[in-house]
Coordinates of C-alpha atoms in Angstrom, one line a residue:
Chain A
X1 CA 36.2 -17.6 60.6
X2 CA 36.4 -15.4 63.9
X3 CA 39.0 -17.7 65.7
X4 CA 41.4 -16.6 63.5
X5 CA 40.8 -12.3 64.7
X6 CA 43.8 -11.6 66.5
X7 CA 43.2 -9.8 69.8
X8 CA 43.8 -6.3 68.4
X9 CA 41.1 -6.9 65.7
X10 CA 38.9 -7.7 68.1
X11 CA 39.6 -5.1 70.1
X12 CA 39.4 -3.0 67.1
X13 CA 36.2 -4.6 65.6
X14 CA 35.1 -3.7 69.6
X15 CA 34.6 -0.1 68.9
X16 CA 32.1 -1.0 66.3
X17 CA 29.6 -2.3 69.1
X18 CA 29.5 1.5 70.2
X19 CA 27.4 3.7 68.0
X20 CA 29.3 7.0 69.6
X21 CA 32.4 5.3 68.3
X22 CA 30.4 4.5 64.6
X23 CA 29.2 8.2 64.5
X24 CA 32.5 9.7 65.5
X25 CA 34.5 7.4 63.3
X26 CA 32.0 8.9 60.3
X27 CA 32.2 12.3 61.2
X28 CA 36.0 11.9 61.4
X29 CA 36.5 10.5 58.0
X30 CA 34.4 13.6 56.7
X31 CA 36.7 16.0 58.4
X32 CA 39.9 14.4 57.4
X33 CA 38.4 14.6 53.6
X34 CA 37.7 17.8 54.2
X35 CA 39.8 20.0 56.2
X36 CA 43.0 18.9 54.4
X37 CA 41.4 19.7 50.9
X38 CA 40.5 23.4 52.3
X39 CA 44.1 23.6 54.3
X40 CA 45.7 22.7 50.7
X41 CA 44.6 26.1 49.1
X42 CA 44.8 27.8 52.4
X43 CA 48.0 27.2 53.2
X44 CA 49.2 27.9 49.8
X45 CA 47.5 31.6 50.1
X46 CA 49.8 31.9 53.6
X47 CA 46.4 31.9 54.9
X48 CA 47.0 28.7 57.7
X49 CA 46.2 31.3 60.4
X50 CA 43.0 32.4 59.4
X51 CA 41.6 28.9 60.2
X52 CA 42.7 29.8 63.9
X53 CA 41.0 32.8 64.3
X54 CA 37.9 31.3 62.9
X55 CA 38.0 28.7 65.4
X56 CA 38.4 30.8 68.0
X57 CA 35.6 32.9 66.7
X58 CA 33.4 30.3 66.4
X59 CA 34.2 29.0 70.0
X60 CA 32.3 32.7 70.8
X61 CA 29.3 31.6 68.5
X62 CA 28.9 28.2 70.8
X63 CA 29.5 30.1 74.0
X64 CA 26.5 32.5 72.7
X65 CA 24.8 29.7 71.5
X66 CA 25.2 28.0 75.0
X67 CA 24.0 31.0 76.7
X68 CA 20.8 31.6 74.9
X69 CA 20.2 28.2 74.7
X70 CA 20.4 27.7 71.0
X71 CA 22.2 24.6 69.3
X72 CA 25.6 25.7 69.5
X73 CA 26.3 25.1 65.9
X74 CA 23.4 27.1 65.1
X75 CA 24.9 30.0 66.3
X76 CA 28.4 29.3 65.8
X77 CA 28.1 29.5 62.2
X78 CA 26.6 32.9 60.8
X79 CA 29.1 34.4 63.9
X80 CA 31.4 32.3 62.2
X81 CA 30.9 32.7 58.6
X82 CA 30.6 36.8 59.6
X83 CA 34.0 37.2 61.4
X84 CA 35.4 35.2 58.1
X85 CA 33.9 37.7 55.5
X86 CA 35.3 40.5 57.4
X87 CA 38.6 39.0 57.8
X88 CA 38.6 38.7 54.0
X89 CA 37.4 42.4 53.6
X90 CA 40.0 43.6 56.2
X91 CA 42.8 41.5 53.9
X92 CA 41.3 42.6 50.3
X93 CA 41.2 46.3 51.2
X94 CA 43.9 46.5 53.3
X95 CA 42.8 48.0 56.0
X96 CA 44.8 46.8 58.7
X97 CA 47.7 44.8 59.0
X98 CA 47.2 41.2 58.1
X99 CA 48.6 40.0 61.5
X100 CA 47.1 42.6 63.7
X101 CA 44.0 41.7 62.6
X102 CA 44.3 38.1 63.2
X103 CA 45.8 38.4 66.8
X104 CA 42.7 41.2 67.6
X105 CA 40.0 38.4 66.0
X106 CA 41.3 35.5 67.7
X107 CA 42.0 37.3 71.6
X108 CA 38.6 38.6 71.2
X109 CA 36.9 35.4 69.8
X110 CA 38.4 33.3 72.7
X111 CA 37.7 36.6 75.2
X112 CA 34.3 35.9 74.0
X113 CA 33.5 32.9 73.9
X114 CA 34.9 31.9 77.7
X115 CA 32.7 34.8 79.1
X116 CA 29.8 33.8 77.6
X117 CA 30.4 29.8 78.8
X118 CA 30.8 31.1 82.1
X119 CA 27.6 33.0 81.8
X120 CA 25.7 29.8 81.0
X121 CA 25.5 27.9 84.1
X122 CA 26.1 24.5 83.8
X123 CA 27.7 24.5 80.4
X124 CA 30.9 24.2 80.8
X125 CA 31.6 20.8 80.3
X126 CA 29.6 20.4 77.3
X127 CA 31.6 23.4 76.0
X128 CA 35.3 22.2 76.7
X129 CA 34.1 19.4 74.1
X130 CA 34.2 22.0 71.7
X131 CA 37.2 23.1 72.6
X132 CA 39.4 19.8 72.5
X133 CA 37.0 18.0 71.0
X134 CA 34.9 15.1 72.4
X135 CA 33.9 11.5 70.8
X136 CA 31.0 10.9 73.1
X137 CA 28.8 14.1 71.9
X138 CA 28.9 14.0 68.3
X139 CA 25.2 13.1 67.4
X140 CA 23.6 11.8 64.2
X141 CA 22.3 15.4 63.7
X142 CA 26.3 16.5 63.6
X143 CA 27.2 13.7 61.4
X144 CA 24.5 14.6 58.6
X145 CA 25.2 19.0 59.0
X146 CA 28.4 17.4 58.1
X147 CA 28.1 15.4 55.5
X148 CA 25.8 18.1 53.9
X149 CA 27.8 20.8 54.4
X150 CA 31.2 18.4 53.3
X151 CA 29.5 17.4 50.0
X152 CA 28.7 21.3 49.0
X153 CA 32.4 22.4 50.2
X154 CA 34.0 19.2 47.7
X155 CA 31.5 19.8 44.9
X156 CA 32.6 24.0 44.8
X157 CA 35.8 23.4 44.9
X158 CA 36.2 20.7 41.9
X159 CA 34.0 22.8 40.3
X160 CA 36.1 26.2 40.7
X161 CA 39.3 23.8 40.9
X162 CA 41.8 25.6 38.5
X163 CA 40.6 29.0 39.4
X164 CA 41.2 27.9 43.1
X165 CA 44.4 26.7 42.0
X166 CA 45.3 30.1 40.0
X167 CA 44.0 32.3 43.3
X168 CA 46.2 30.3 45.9
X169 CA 49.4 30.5 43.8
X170 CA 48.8 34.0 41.9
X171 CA 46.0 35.9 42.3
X172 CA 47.3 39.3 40.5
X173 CA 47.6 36.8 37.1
X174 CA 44.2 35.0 38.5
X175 CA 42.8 38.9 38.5
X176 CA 44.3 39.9 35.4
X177 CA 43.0 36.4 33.8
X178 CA 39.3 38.1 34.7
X179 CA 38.7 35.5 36.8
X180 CA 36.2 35.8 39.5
X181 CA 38.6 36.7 42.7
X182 CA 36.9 38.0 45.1
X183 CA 33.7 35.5 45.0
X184 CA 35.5 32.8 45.0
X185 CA 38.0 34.5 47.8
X186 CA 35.2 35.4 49.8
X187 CA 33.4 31.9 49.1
X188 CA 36.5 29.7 50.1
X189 CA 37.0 31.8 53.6
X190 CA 32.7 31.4 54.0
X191 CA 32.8 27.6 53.7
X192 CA 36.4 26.8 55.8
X193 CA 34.1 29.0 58.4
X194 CA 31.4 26.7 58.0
X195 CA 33.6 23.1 57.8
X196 CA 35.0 24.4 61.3
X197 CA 31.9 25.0 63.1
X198 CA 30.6 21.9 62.5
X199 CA 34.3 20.0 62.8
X200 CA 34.7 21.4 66.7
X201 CA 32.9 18.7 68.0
X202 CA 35.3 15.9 66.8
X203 CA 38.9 18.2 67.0
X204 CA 38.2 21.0 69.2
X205 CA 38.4 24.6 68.6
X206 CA 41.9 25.0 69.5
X207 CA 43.3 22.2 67.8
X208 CA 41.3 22.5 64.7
X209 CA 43.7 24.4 62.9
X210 CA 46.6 21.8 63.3
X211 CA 44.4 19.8 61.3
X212 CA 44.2 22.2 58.4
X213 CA 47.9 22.8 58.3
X214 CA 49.8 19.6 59.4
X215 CA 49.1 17.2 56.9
X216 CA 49.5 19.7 54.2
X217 CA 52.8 20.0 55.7
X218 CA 53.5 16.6 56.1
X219 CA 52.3 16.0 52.2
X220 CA 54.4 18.9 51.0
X221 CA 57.5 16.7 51.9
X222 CA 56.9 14.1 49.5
X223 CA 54.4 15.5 46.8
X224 CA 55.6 16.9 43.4
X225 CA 52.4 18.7 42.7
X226 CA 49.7 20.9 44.2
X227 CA 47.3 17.5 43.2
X228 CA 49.5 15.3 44.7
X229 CA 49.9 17.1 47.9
X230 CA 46.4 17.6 48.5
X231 CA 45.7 13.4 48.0
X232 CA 48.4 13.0 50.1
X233 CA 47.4 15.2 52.7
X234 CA 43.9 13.8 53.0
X235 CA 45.4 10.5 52.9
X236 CA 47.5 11.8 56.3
X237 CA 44.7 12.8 57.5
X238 CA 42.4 10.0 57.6
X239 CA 45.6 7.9 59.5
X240 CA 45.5 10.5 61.6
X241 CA 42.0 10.7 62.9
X242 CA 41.6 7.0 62.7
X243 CA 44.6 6.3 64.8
X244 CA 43.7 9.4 67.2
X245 CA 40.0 8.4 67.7
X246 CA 41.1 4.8 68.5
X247 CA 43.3 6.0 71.0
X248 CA 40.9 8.3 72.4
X249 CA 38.5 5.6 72.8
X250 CA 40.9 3.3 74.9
X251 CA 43.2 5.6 76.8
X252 CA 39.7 8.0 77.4
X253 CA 41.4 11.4 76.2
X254 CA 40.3 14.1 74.5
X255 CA 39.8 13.1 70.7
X256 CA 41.3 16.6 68.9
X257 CA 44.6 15.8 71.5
X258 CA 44.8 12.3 70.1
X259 CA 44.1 13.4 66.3
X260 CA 46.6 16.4 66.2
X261 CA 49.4 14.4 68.3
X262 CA 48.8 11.4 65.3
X263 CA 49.1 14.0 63.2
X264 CA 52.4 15.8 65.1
X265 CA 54.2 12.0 64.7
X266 CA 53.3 11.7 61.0
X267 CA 54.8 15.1 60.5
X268 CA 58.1 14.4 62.6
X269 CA 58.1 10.9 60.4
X270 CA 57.4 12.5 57.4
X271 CA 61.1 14.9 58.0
X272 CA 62.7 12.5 58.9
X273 CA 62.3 10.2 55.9
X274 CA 63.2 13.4 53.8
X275 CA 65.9 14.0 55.0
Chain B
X1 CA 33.9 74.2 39.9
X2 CA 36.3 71.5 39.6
X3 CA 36.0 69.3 37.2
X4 CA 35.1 65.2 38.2
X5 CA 37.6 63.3 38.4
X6 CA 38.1 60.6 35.4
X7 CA 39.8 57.3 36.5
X8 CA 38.9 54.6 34.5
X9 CA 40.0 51.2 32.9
X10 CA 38.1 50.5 30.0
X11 CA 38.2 47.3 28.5
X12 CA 36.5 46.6 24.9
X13 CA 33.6 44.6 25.0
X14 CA 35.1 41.1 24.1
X15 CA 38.5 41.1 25.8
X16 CA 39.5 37.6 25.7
X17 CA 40.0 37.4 22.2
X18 CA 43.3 37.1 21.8
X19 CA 44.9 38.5 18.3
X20 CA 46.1 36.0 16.1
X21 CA 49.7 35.1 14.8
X22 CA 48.7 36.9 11.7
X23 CA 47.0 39.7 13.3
X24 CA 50.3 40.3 15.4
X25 CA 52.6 40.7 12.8
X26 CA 50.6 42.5 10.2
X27 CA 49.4 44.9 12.7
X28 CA 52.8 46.3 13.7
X29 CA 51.6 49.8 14.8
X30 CA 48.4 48.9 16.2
X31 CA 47.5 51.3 19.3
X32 CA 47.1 48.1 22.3
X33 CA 47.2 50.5 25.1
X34 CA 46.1 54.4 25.5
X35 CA 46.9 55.8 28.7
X36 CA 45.9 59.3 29.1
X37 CA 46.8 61.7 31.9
X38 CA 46.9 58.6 34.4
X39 CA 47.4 59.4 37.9
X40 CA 48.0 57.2 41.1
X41 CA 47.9 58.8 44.6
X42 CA 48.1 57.1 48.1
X43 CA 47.2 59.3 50.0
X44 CA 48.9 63.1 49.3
X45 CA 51.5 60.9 48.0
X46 CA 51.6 61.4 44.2
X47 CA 52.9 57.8 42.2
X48 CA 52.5 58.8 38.6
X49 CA 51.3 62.2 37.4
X50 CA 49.4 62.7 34.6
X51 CA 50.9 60.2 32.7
X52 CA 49.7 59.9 29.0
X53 CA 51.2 57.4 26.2
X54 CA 50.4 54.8 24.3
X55 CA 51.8 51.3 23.7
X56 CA 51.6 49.5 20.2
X57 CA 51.6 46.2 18.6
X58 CA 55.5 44.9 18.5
X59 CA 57.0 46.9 20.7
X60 CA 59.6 46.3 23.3
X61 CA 59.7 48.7 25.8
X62 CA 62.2 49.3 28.3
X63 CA 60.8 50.8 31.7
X64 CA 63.0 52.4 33.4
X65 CA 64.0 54.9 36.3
X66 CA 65.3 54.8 40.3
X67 CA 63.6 53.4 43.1
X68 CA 59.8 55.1 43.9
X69 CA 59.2 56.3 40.3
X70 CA 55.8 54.5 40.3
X71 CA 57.2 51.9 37.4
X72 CA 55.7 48.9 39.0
X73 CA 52.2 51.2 39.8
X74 CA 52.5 52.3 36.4
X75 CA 52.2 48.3 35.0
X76 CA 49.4 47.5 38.3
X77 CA 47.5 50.1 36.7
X78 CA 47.4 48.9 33.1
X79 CA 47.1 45.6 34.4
X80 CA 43.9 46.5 36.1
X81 CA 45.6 45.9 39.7
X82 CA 45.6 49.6 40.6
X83 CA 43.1 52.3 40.4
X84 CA 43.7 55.2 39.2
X85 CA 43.3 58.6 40.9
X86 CA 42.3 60.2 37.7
X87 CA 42.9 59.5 34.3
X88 CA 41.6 56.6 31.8
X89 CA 44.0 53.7 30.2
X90 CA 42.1 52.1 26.6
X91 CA 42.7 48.4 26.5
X92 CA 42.2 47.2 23.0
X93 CA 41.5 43.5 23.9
X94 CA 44.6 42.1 23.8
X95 CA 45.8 39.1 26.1
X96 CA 48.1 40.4 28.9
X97 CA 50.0 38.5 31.0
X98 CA 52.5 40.1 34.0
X99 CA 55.4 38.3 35.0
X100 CA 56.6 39.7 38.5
X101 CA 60.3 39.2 40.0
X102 CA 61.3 35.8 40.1
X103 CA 58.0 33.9 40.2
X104 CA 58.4 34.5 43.9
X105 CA 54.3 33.6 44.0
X106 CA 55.2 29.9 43.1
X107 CA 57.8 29.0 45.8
X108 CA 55.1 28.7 48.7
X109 CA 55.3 25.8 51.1
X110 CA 52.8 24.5 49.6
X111 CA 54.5 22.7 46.3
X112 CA 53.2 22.9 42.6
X113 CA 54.8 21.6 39.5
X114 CA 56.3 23.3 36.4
X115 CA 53.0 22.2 34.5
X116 CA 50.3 23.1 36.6
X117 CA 52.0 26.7 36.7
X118 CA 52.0 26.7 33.1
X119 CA 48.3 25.2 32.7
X120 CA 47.3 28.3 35.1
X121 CA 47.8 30.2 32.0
X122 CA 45.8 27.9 29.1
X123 CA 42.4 27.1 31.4
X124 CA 43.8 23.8 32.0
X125 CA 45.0 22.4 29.0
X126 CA 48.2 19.9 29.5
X127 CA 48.8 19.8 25.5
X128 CA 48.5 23.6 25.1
X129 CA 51.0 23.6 28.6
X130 CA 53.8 21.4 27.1
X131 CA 53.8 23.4 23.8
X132 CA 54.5 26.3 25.5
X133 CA 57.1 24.2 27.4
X134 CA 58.8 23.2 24.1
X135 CA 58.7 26.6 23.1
X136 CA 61.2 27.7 25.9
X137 CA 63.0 24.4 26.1
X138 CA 61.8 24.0 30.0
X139 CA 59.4 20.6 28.3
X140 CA 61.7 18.2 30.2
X141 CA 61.0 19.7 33.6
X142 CA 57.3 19.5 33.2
X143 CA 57.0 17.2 36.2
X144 CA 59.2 18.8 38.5
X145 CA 58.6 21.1 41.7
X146 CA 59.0 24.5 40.4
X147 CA 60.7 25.3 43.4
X148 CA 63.6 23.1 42.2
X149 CA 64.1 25.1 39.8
X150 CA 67.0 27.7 39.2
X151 CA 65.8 31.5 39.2
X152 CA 66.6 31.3 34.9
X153 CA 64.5 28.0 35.0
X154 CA 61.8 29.9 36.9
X155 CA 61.5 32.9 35.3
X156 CA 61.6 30.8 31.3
X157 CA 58.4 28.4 32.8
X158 CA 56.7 32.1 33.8
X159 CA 57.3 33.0 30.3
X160 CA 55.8 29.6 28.8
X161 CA 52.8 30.5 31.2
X162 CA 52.5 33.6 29.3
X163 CA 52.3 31.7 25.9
X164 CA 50.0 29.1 27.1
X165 CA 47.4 32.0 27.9
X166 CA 48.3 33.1 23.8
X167 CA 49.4 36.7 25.5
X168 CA 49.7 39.5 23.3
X169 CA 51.6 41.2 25.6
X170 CA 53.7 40.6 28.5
X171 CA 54.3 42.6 31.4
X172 CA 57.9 42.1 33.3
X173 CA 58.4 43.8 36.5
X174 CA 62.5 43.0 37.4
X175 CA 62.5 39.8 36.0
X176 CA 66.2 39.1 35.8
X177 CA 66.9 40.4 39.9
X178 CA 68.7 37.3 41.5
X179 CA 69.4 35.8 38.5
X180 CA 72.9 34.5 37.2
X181 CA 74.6 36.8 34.3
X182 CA 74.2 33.9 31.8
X183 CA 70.5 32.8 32.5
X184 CA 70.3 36.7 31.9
X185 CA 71.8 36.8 28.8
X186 CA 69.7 33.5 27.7
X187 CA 66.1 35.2 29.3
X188 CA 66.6 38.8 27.2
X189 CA 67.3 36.3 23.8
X190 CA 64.1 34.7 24.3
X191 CA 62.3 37.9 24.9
X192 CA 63.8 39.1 21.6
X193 CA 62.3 36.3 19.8
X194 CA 59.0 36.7 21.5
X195 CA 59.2 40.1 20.0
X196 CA 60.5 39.0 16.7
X197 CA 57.3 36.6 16.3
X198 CA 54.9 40.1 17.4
X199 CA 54.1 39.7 21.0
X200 CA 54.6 43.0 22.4
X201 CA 56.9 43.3 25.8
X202 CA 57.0 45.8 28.0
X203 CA 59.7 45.9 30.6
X204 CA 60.7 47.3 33.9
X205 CA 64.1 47.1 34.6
X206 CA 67.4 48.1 36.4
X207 CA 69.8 46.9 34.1
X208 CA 69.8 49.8 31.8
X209 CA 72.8 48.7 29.5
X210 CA 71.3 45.4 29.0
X211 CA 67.8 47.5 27.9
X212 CA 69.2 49.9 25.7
X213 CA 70.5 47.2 23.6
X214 CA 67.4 45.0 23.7
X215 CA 63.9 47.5 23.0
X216 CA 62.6 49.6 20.3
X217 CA 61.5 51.8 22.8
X218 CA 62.8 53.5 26.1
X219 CA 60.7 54.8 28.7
X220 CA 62.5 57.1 31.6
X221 CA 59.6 57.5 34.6
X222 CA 60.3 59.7 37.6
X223 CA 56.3 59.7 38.4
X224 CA 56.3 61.7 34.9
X225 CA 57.5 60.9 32.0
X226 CA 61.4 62.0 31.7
X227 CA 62.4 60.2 28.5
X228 CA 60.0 58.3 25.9
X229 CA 62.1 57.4 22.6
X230 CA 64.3 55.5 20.7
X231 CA 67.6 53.5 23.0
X232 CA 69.9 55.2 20.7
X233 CA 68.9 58.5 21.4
X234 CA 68.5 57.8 25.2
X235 CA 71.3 59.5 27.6
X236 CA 71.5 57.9 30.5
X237 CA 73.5 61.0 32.6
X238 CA 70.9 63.5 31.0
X239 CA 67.8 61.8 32.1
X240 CA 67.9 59.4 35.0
X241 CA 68.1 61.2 38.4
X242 CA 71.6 61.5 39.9
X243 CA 70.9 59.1 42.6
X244 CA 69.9 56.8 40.7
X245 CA 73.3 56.9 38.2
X246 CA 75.3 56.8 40.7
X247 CA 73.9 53.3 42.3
X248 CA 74.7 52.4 38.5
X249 CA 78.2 53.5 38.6
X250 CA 78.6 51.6 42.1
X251 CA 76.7 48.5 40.9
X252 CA 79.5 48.5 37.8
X253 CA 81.7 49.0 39.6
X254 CA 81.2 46.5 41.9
X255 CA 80.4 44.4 39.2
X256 CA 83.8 45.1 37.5
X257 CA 85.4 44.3 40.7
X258 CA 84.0 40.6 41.1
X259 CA 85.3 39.7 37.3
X260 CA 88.8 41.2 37.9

């Protein structure tokens, strides 16, 4: 049966006999589920730069994490999940401009978090994996927090689906519907917080968000519906992260580079065809 | 001492009961809305002033008045989207649904179709959904992008939205800006037959002809009330601001210029 594999299945079947390659490939698939599903209702909110300044902010919880020597994650994600409720408070109560208080959260998060890397000797390198992302350092322990916090994330939001769906397009009716707004608001914000903590190790920090936004994008050129764009834009996804981890693994680049580039060509593919 | 401030919604104690067809029509003069001596301030800026009136089963009534009168605060505030400063508006129960300019909220990047817009309104329900659909004769476009759509188009699937949710009233704030005389003309028709059937409408609107010939009921707000009657006793010089007529007289005249 194996002589007839081509070469590139082999090579392909190759990255199988690496169990850095099996656990990234996991925790890959879980993020392209994922992020998509949250950057569906996201971008439809004109929230796509939110997920930015999370990242950023997070980046701060891993650099304080680094330099106290907690796991990173562990301290990335109440930082995390704090900078995300205030965001949402700053946006519900208009306090401040919507922008201005994006640009201030993601300077300072990124301020942050390279002050405190450079604080913890001997850190560095293990943080610039979380900010480009890196195949070789996502553990089992990652792949499960993952999973676990991937399952919760799916199961709230078929739950709250049409609510979700009602808040993202119109959230005055969605208000005036008695609906619960702000929860749910506050909730959806809490768990992208969460989803990006734990994603940094496979995209990266500062490409996370491209992930969230681009194959929404790309799906939005061909779907009909709100359903349809978010199956499509997981589907993107998953091509994406496959074909960017595979070419991380060869060419030895950084995996969020190789994911979000994928993810750039589908999007410039994607235009093309519609136009 | 001063007195403390009052500023309250209150809703009854079952408010998603809708009223039924029956109810609707048989109730013609039943009080929906009480608002007494509402007020809306941001800041030292006064919106509405002690505002008091009430808003009955049937009705159609015209909002009007110039830019900054506090017409669209005025409907927030029913609507439960604005606090008030002071004052108390008495819900009765009735199903509201608002209908803001253009259904502006549907044309994100993000695409959705004509019936998940209109299920938003019926918790779902795709049978409820195309009713309302039918009902506006928009059924055919079900599976289309609602950004494809025409303004008319738009605004008549925001209006089946409003059915689907079995609204007793509907709010419009502008709904007919941007919108092509014709698809106008065909929008107010269908409003008059929502009103017709009992659903109670209350509009805000700039085209002030167009509403004095289509309500039961005009009301003039200049963050007070400056008018609250009868269209046919309504005088437009007398009681809207003089700013406010003459960016009438320019928009007719304008108007009168691109049919000549």
């Amino acid at each position: 049966m194996f002589s007839s594999i081509t070469t590139t299945e082999k090579c392909m079947l190759e990255i199988f006999d690496y169990s850095f390659m099996v656990r990234a490939l996991i925790a890959g698939l879980i993020v392209a589920v994922t992020i998509p599903l949250l950057g569906s209702f996201l971008v439809a909110r004109r929230y796509s730069l939110i997920a930015d300044s999370l990242a950023h902010v997070s980046l701060a919880g891993v650099g304080a994490g680094l330099l106290l020597g907690f796991a990173p994650a562990i301290a990335a994600i109440p930082i995390t999940v704090a900078g995300a409720l205030i965001l949402e408070w700053l946006r519900q109560k208009q306090k401040v401009s919507g922008e201005v208080s994006l640009a201030i959260l993601m300077s300072s998060g990124l301020a942050l978090a390279v002050v405190f890397s450079n604080l913890a000797r001997g850190a560095n390198t293990d943080f610039s994996s979380y900010l480009f992302g890196s195949i070789t350092t996502t553990s089992w322990n990652d792949v499960i927090l993952l999973a676990v916090a991937a399952i919760i994330t799916i199961a709230i939001i078929v739950i709250n689906y049409r609510t979700l769906v009602h808040i993202a397009f119109d959230e005055d009716s969605a208000r005036i519907a008695k609906h619960r707004v702000t929860l749910l608001s506050y909730g959806l914000t809490a768990l992208t917080a969460v989803i990006v903590v734990l994603s940094l190790r496979i995209i990266g920090g500062l490409l996370i968000s491209a992930l969230l936004v681009m194959p929404v994008v790309t799906a939005s050129q061909f779907a009909k519906s709100f359903y349809q764009t978010i199956i499509l834009a997981i589907m993107t996804a998953t091509i994406a992260v496959t074909i960017g981890l595979v070419v991380a693994f060869y060419a030895g680049i950084a995996a969020g580079g190789a994911i979000v580039l994928s993810a750039l060509v589908l999007l410039v593919a994607a235009m093309i065809l519609k136009r | 001492m001063q007195p403390k401030n009052k500023a309250k919604i209150i809703y009854p104690s079952n408010n998603k009961t809708s009223l039924t067809s029956g109810q609707r029509l048989s109730a013609v003069s039943q009080l929906l809305i009480d608002v007494d001596d509402a007020t809306v301030k941001f800041g030292s800026l006064t919106i509405i002033d002690r505002l008091s009136l009430g808003i009955h089963q049937g009705e159609f009534v015209g909002l009007i008045g110039p830019n900054g009168a506090g017409k669209t605060t005025f409907l927030r505030a029913i609507l439960g989207l604005q606090e008030l400063t002071s004052g108390s508006i008495k819900l009765s129960g009735a199903t509201m649904s608002y209908i803001p300019q253009q259904g502006a909220q549907y044309n994100a990047i993000v695409p959705i179709s004509v019936l998940e817009v209109v299920k938003l309104g019926c918790n779902g329900s795709s049978n409820k959904a195309l009713e309302a659909l039918q009902s506006v004769d928009m059924a055919e476009t079900a599976s289309k992008r609602f950004n494809e759509l025409s303004g008319g188009q738009q605004q008549r699937v925001t209006i089946a939205k409003a059915l689907a949710s079995n609204a007793d009233i509907i709010f419009l704030d502008e709904p007919t800006t941007g919108i092509d005389e014709r698809s106008q003309r065909e929008f107010f028709a269908l409003l008059k037959t929502l009103q017709e059937k009992g659903i109670t409408i209350v509009m805000v609107s700039h085209e002030v002809d167009t509403v004095l010939t289509l309500v039961t009921r005009v009301i003039c707000l200049n963050r007070t009330i400056v008018y609250d009657g009868p269209p046919e006793h309504f005088e437009a010089d007398k009681y809207l601001p003089k700013f406010y007529k003459e960016r009438h007289v320019q928009l007719h005249h304008h108007h009168g210029e691109m049919h000549a």
